[in-house]
Short mmCIF file of C-alpha atoms and ligand atoms in Angstrom, two decimals:
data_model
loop_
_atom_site.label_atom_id
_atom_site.label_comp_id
_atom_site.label_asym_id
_atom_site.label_seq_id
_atom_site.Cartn_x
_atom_site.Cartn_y
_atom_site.Cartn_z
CA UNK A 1 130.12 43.40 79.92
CA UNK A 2 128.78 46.90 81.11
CA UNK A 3 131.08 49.38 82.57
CA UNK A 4 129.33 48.85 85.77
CA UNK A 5 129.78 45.00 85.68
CA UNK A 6 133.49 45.44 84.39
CA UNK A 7 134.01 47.70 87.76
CA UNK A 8 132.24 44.85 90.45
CA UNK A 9 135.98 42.76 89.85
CA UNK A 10 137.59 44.37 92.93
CA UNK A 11 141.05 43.21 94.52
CA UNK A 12 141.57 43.67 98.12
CA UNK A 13 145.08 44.91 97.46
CA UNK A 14 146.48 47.43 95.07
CA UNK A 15 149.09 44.26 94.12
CA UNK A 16 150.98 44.94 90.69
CA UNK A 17 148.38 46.37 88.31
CA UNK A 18 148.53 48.31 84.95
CA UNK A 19 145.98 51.04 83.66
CA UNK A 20 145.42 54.01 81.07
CA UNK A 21 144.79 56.08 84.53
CA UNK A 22 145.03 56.13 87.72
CA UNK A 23 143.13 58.77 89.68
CA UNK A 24 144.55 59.87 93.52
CA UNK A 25 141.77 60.84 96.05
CA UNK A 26 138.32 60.48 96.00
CA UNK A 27 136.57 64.00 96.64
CA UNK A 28 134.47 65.23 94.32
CA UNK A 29 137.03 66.00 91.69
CA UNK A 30 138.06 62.33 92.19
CA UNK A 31 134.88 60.75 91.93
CA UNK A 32 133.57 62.67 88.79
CA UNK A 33 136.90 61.62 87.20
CA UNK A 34 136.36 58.25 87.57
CA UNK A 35 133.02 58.45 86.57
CA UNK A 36 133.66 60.35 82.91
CA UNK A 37 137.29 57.98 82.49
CA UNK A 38 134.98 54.89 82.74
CA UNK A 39 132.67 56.25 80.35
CA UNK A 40 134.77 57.15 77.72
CA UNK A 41 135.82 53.50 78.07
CA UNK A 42 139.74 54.10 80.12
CA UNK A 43 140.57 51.36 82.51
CA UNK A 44 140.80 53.34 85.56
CA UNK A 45 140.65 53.20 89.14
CA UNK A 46 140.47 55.81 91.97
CA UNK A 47 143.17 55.48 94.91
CA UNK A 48 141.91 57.11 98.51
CA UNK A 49 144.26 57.35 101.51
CA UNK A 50 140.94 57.30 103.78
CA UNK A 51 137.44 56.99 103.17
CA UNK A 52 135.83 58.71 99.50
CA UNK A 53 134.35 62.07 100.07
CA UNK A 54 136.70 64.76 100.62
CA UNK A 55 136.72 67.51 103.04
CA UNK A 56 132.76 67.82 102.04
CA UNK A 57 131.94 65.37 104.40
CA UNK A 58 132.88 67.47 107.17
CA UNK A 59 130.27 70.29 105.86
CA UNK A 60 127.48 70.38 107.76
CA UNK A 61 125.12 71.70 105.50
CA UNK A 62 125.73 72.58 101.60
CA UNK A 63 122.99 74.77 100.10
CA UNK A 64 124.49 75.70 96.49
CA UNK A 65 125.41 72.44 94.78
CA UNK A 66 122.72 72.47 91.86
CA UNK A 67 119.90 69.85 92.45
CA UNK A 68 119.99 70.14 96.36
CA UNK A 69 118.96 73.02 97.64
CA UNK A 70 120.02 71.73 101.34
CA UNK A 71 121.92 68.59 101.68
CA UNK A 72 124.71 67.49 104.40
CA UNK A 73 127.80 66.69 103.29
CA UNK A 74 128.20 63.68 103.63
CA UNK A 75 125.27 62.58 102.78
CA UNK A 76 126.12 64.36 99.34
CA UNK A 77 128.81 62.93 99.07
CA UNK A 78 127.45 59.41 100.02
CA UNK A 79 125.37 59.32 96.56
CA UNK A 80 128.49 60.66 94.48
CA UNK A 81 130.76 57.65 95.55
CA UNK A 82 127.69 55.21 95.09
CA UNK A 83 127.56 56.81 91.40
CA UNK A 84 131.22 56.34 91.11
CA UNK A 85 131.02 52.86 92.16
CA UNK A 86 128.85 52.00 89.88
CA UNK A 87 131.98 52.48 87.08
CA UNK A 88 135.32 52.58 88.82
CA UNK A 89 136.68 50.89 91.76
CA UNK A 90 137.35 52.83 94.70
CA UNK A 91 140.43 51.72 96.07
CA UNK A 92 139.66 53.04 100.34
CA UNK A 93 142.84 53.34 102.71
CA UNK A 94 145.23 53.48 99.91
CA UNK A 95 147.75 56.78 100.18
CA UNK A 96 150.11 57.07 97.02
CA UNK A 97 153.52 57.44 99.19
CA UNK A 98 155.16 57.52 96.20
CA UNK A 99 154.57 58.73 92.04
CA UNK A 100 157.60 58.32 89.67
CA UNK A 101 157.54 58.60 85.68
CA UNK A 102 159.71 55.77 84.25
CA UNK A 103 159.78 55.51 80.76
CA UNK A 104 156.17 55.89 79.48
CA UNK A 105 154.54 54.60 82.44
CA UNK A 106 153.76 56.40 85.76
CA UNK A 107 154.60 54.17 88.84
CA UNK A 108 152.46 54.50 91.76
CA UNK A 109 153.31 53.26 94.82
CA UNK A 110 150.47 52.77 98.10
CA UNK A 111 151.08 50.37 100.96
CA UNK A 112 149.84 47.24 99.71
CA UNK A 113 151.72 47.72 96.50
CA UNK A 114 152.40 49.26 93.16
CA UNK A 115 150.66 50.39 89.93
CA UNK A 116 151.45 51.67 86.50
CA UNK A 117 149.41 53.85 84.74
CA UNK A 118 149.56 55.65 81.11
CA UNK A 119 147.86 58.79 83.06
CA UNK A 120 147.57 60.55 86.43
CA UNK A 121 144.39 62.83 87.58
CA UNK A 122 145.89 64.37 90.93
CA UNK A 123 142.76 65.39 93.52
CA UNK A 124 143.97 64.96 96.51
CA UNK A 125 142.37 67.75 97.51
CA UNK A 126 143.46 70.31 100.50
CA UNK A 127 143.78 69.87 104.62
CA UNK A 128 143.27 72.57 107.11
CA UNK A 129 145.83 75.27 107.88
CA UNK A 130 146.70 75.73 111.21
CA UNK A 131 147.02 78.80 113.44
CA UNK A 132 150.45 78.20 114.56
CA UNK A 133 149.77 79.55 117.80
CA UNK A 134 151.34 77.85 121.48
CA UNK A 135 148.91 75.59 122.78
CA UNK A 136 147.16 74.33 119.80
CA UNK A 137 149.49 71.40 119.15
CA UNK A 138 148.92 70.39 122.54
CA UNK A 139 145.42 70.32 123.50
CA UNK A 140 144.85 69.26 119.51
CA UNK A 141 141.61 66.89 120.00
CA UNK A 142 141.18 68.22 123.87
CA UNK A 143 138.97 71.50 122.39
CA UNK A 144 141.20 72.23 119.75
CA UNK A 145 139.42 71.05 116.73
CA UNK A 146 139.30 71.53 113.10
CA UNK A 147 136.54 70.04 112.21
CA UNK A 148 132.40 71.65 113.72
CA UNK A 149 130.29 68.83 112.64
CA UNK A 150 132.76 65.92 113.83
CA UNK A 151 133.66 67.25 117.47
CA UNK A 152 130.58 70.44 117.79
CA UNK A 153 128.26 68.51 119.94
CA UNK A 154 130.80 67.58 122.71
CA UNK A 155 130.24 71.38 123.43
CA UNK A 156 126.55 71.95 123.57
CA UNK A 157 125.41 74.71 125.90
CA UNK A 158 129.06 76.00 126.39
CA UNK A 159 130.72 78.52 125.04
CA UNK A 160 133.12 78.05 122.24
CA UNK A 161 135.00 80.11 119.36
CA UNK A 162 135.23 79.84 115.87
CA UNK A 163 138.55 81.43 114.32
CA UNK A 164 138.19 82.72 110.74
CA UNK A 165 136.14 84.77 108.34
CA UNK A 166 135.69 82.75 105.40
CA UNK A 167 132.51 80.53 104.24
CA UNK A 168 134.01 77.57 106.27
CA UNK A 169 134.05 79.49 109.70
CA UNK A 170 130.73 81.53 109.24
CA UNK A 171 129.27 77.89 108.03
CA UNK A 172 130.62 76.50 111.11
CA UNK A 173 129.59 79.38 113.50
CA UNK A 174 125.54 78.58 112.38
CA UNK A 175 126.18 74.97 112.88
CA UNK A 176 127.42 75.15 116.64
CA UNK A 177 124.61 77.76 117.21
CA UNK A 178 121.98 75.15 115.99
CA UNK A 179 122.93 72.73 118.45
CA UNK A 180 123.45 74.87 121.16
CA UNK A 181 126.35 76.09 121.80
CA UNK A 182 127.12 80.04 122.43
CA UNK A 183 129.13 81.39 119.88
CA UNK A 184 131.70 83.37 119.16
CA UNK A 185 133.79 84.15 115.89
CA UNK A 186 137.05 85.96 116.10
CA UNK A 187 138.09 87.41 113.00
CA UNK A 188 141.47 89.06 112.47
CA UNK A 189 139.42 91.86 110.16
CA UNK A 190 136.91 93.87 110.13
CA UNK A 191 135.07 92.40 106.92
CA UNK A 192 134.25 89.09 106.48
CA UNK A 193 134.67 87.46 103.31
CA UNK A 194 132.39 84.61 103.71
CA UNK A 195 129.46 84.85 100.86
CA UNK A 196 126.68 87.50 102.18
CA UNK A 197 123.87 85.17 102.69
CA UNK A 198 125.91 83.34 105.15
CA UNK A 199 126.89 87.22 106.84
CA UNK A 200 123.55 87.71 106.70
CA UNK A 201 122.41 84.63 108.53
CA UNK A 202 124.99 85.08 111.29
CA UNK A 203 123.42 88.47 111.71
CA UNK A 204 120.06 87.08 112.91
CA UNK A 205 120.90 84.18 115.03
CA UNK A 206 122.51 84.86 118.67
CA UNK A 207 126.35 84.55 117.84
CA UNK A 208 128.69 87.02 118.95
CA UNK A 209 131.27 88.55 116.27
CA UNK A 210 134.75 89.69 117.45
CA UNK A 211 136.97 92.35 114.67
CA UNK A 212 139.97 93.37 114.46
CA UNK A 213 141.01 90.24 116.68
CA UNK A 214 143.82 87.45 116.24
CA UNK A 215 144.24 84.29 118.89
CA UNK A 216 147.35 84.58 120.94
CA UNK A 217 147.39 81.43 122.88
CA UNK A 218 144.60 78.30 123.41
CA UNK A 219 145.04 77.67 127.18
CA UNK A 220 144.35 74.81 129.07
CA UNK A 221 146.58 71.67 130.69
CA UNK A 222 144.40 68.29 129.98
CA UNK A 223 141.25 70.56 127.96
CA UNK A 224 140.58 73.76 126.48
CA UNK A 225 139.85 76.46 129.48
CA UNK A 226 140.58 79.38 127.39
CA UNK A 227 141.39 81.85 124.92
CA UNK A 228 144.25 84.69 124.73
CA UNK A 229 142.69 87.31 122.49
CA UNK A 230 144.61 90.39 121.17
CA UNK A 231 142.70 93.49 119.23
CA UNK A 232 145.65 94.25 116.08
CA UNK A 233 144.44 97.59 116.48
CA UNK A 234 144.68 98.39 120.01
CA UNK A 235 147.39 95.49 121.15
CA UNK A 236 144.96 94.94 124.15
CA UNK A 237 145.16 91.36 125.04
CA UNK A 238 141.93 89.89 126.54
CA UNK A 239 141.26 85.95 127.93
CA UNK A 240 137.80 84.53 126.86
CA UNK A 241 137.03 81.55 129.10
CA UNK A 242 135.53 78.64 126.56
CA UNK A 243 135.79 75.09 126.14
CA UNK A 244 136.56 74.41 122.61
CA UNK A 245 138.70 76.35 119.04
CA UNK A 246 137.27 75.37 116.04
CA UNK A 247 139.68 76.96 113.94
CA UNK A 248 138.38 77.36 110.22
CA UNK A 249 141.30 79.31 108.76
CA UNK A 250 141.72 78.04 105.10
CA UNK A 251 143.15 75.47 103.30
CA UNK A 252 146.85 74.56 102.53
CA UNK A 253 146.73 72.29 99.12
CA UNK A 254 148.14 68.87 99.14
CA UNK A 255 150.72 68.66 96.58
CA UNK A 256 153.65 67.05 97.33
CA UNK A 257 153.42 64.29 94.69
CA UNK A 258 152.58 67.31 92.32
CA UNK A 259 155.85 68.16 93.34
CA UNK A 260 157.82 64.91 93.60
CA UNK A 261 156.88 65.04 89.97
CA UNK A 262 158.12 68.39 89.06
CA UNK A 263 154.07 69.97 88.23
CA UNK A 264 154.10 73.62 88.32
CA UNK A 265 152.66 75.25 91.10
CA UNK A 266 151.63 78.90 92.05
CA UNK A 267 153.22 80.79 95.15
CA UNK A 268 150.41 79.10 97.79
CA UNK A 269 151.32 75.48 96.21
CA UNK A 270 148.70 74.56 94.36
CA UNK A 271 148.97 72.84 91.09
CA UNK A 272 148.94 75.27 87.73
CA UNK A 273 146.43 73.69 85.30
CA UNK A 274 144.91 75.22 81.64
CA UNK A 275 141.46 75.16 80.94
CA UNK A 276 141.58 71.65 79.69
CA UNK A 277 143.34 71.05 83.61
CA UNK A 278 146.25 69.49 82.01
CA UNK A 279 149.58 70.78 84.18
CA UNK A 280 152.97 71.46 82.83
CA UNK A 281 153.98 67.30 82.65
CA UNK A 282 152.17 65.70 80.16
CA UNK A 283 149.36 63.09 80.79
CA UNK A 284 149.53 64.84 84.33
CA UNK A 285 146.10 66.48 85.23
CA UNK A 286 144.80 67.97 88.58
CA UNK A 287 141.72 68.94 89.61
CA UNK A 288 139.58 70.02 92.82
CA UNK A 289 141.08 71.86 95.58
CA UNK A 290 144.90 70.92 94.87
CA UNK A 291 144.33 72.96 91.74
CA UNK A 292 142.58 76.41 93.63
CA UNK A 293 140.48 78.25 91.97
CA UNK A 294 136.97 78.75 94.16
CA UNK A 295 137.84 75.56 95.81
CA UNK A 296 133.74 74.69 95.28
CA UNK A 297 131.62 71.40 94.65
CA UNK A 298 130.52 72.46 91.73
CA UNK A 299 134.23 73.81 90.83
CA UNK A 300 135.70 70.32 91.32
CA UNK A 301 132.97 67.90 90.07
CA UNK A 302 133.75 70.27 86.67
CA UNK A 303 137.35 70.07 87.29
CA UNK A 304 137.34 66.04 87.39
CA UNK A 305 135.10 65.57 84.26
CA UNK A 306 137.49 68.22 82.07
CA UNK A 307 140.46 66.27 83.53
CA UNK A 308 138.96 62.56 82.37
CA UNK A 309 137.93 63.85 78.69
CA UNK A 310 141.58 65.50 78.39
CA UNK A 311 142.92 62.39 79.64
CA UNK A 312 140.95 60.56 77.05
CA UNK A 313 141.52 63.01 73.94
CA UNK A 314 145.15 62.15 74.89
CA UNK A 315 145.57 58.80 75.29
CA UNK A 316 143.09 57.86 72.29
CA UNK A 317 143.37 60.72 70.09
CA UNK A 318 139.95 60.98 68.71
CA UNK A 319 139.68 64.00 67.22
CA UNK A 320 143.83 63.60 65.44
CA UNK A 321 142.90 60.50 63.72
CA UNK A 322 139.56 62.09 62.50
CA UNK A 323 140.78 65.23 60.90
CA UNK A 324 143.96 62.92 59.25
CA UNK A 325 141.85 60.34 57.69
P1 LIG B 401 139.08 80.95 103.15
O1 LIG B 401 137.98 81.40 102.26
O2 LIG B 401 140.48 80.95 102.62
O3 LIG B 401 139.01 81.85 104.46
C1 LIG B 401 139.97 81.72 105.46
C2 LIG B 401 139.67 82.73 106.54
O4 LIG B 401 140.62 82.56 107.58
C3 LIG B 401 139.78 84.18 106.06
O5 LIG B 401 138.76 84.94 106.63
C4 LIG B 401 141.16 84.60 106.56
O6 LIG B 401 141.19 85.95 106.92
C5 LIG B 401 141.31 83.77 107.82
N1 LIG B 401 142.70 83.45 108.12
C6 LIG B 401 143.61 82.89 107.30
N2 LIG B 401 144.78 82.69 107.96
C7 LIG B 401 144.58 83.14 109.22
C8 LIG B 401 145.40 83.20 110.38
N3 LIG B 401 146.66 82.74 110.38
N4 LIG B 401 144.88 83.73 111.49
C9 LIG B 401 143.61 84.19 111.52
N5 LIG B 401 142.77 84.14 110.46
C10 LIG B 401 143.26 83.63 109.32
O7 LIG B 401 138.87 79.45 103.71
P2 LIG B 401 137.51 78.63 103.96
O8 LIG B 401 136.50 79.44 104.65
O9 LIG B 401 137.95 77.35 104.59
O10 LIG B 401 137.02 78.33 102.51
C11 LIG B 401 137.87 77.60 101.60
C12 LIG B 401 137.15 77.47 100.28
O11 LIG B 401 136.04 76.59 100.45
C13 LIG B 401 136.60 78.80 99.77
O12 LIG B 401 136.72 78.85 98.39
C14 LIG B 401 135.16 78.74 100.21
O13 LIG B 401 134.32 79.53 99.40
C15 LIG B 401 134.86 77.26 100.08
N6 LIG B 401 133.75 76.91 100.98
C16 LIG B 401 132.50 77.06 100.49
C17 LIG B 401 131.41 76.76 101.30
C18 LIG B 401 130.06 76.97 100.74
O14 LIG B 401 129.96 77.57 99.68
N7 LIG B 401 129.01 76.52 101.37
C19 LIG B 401 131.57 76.33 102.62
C20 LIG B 401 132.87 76.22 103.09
C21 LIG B 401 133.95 76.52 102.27
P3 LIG B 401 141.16 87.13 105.81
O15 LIG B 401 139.77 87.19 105.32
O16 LIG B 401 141.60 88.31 106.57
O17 LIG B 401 142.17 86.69 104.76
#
C-alpha cells in the first residue's frame, strides 16, 4: 500500500488510537510535518482545532514564499493541505484540551476522544495580541476586527485604521486601500519595522501614516464611530471619526500544552527548541510560530520538516544502529 493509500483510511472520530506521532495544528509547520513523518514511514496524524491553514489564510497576499511570487493565503495554503492529505490524515475541529506523558506514551486528549503517541510535534501556531484598550472587548466583531481580508470589505469607501507597524499591519493597510477604503495606520513610533518594500509601497498609494501615536479608546455603542488617539510625545489626545480597528499588533504564541508539559519557554512564551527543534522533554518537538524565530512561511514549512526527521532519527535510530554494526 502507498503512503497515500495507507492515509485515505480516515475515522470520523479521534476514538482510542495509538501512533509513533501525533502532530497538533495544521499551519504550515503542521502540514510539512506530516508530510516528511509519512515519508520516512511514522504512523502519524495531524490534529487541528479548526480548519488546516494557519493564520496564513488570513494573509491577503504573500509575495516571498519561494515558487510564488504572488499568491493569497489561502489559496497557498489550500495546495499545502491537499499535499498533506495526500500522506497524513488531517484530523479538522479537533483541539488537544489536554497532553499528559504517562509512562512512555504521550496521551492526547480532543473532544471526541483520546490518543497515544510515541512523539509530539507542537505547531499550534500563534493568535493575535490584543490592544487592551476600553472598548475593544465590546464592539469586538462591530468594527473591531483582527483580521483585513475576513471583515475589510464591510468597510469599502469609509474610513478605517490600521493599528501597528509590523509586516502584518503595513500588509493589511495596502489591502484595505485596494478595495477602497481610506486608510489610516497609527503607529506608536516613528519607524516602522515592517520589511522596506512593504514601507515603500505604502509610500505610493493614498494611505495616511500617523507617528508617535497609541489608541486610547475604540468608541462606539452598537458599531465602531470612532477613535481616541493620543501623540506619546505631546499627550495631545485627538478623536478620528472611522468605522472600523483592524488592529495588527503581533502575535502572542500558543503554548499552554507546551506548558502543561513542562517545555521550556523564553520570556514572551514561546517554546525553546535546538537546531534539530527538539525542546527540553524528549520526543517533544515544536515548530512554526509557537517556536518564534521570524515567525515566516518559509521559517515554519523548515521548522516542520527538521521536527519530522528528528522525530524519526529518534524513534528509529538510523544512524545508532549503523555506526554499531
Ligand atoms: P510584529 O512584527 O511583532 O509587529 C507588531 C507591531 O505592533 C510592531 O510595529 C509593534 O510596535 C506594534 N505593537 C505591539 N504591541 C503594541 C501595542 N500594545 N500597541 C501599539 N502597537 C503595538 O507583528 P506582525 O506584523 O503581526 O508580524 C508577525 C510576524 O509575521 C513577523 O515575523 C512578520 O515578519 C511576519 N509576517 C510576515 C509577512 C510577510 O512577510 N509578508 C506578513 C505578515 C506577517 P513596535 O514596532 O514599536 O514594537
Amino acid at each position: 500500500m502507498s503512503v497515500a493509500e495507507d492515509a485515505g483510511s480516515r475515522s470520523e472520530s479521534v476514538g482510542h488510537a495509538e501512533y509513533d506521532v501525533v502532530i497538533v495544528g495544521a499551519g504550515p509547520a503542521g502540514l510539512a510535518a506530516g508530510i516528511y513523518a509519512r515519508r520516512v514511514g511514522l504512523s502519524c496524524v495531524v490534529l487541528e482545532k479548526g480548519v488546516p491553514g494557519g493564520q496564513v489564510i488570513t494573509s491577503p497576499k504573500i509575495e516571498n514564499y519561494p515558487g510564488f511570487p504572488e499568491i493569497e493565503g489561502m489559496k497557498l495554503m489550500e495546495a499545502m493541505a491537499e499535499h498533506a492529505r495526500a500522506y497524513v490524515e488531517i484530523k479538522e475541529g479537533e483541539e488537544v484540551v489536554r497532553l499528559v506523558k504517562t509512562g512512555d506514551r504521550f496521551e492526547l486528549t480532543t473532544p471526541s476522544g483520546r490518543l497515544t503517541s510515541r512523539a509530539v510535534i507542537l505547531s499550534t501556531g500563534s493568535y493575535h495580541r490584543k490592544l487592551e484598550v476600553p472598548g475593544e472587548d465590546k464592539l469586538a466583531g462591530k468594527g473591531v476586527s483582527y483580521c483585513a481580508t475576513c471583515d475589510g470589505f464591510f468597510f469599502k469607501g469609509r474610513d478605517v485604521v490600521v493599528v501597528g507597524g509590523g509586516n502584518t499591519a503595513l500588509t493589511d493597510s495596502l489591502y484595505l486601500n485596494s478595495i477602497g477604503c481610506n486608510v489610516a495606520i497609527v503607529h506608536r513610533r516613528d519607524v516602522f519595522r515592517a520589511d522596506k518594500h512593504l514601507q515603500d509601497s505604502v509610500a505610493e498609494r493614498d494611505v495616511d501614516v500617523i507617528y508617535n501615536t497609541v489608541v486610547e479608546e475604540i468608541v462606539g455603542d452598537d458599531v465602531v464611530n470612532a477613535v481616541k488617539l493620543r501623540n506619546v510625545n505631546t499627550d495631545a489626545v485627538d478623536t478620528k471619526q472611522v468605522g472600523a480597528v483592524f488592529i495588527a499588533v503581533g502575535e502572542v504564541p500558543t503554548s499552554q500544552l507546551a506548558a502543561e508539559l513542562g517545555i521550556r519557554m523564553d520570556p514572551g512564551g514561546f517554546v525553546v527548541v535546538d537546531m534539530s527543534h527538539r525542546t527540553n522533554v524528549p520526543l517533544v518537538y515544536a515548530a512554526g510560530d509557537v517556536a518564534g524565530g521570524i515567525r515566516q512561511i518559509v521559517a515554519a514549512v523548515h521548522g516542520g520538516a527538521v521536527a519530522a526527521l528528528s522525530c524519526f532519527e529518534d524513534l528509529a535510530k538510523p544512524y545508532f544502529s549503523r555506526s554499531t554494526r
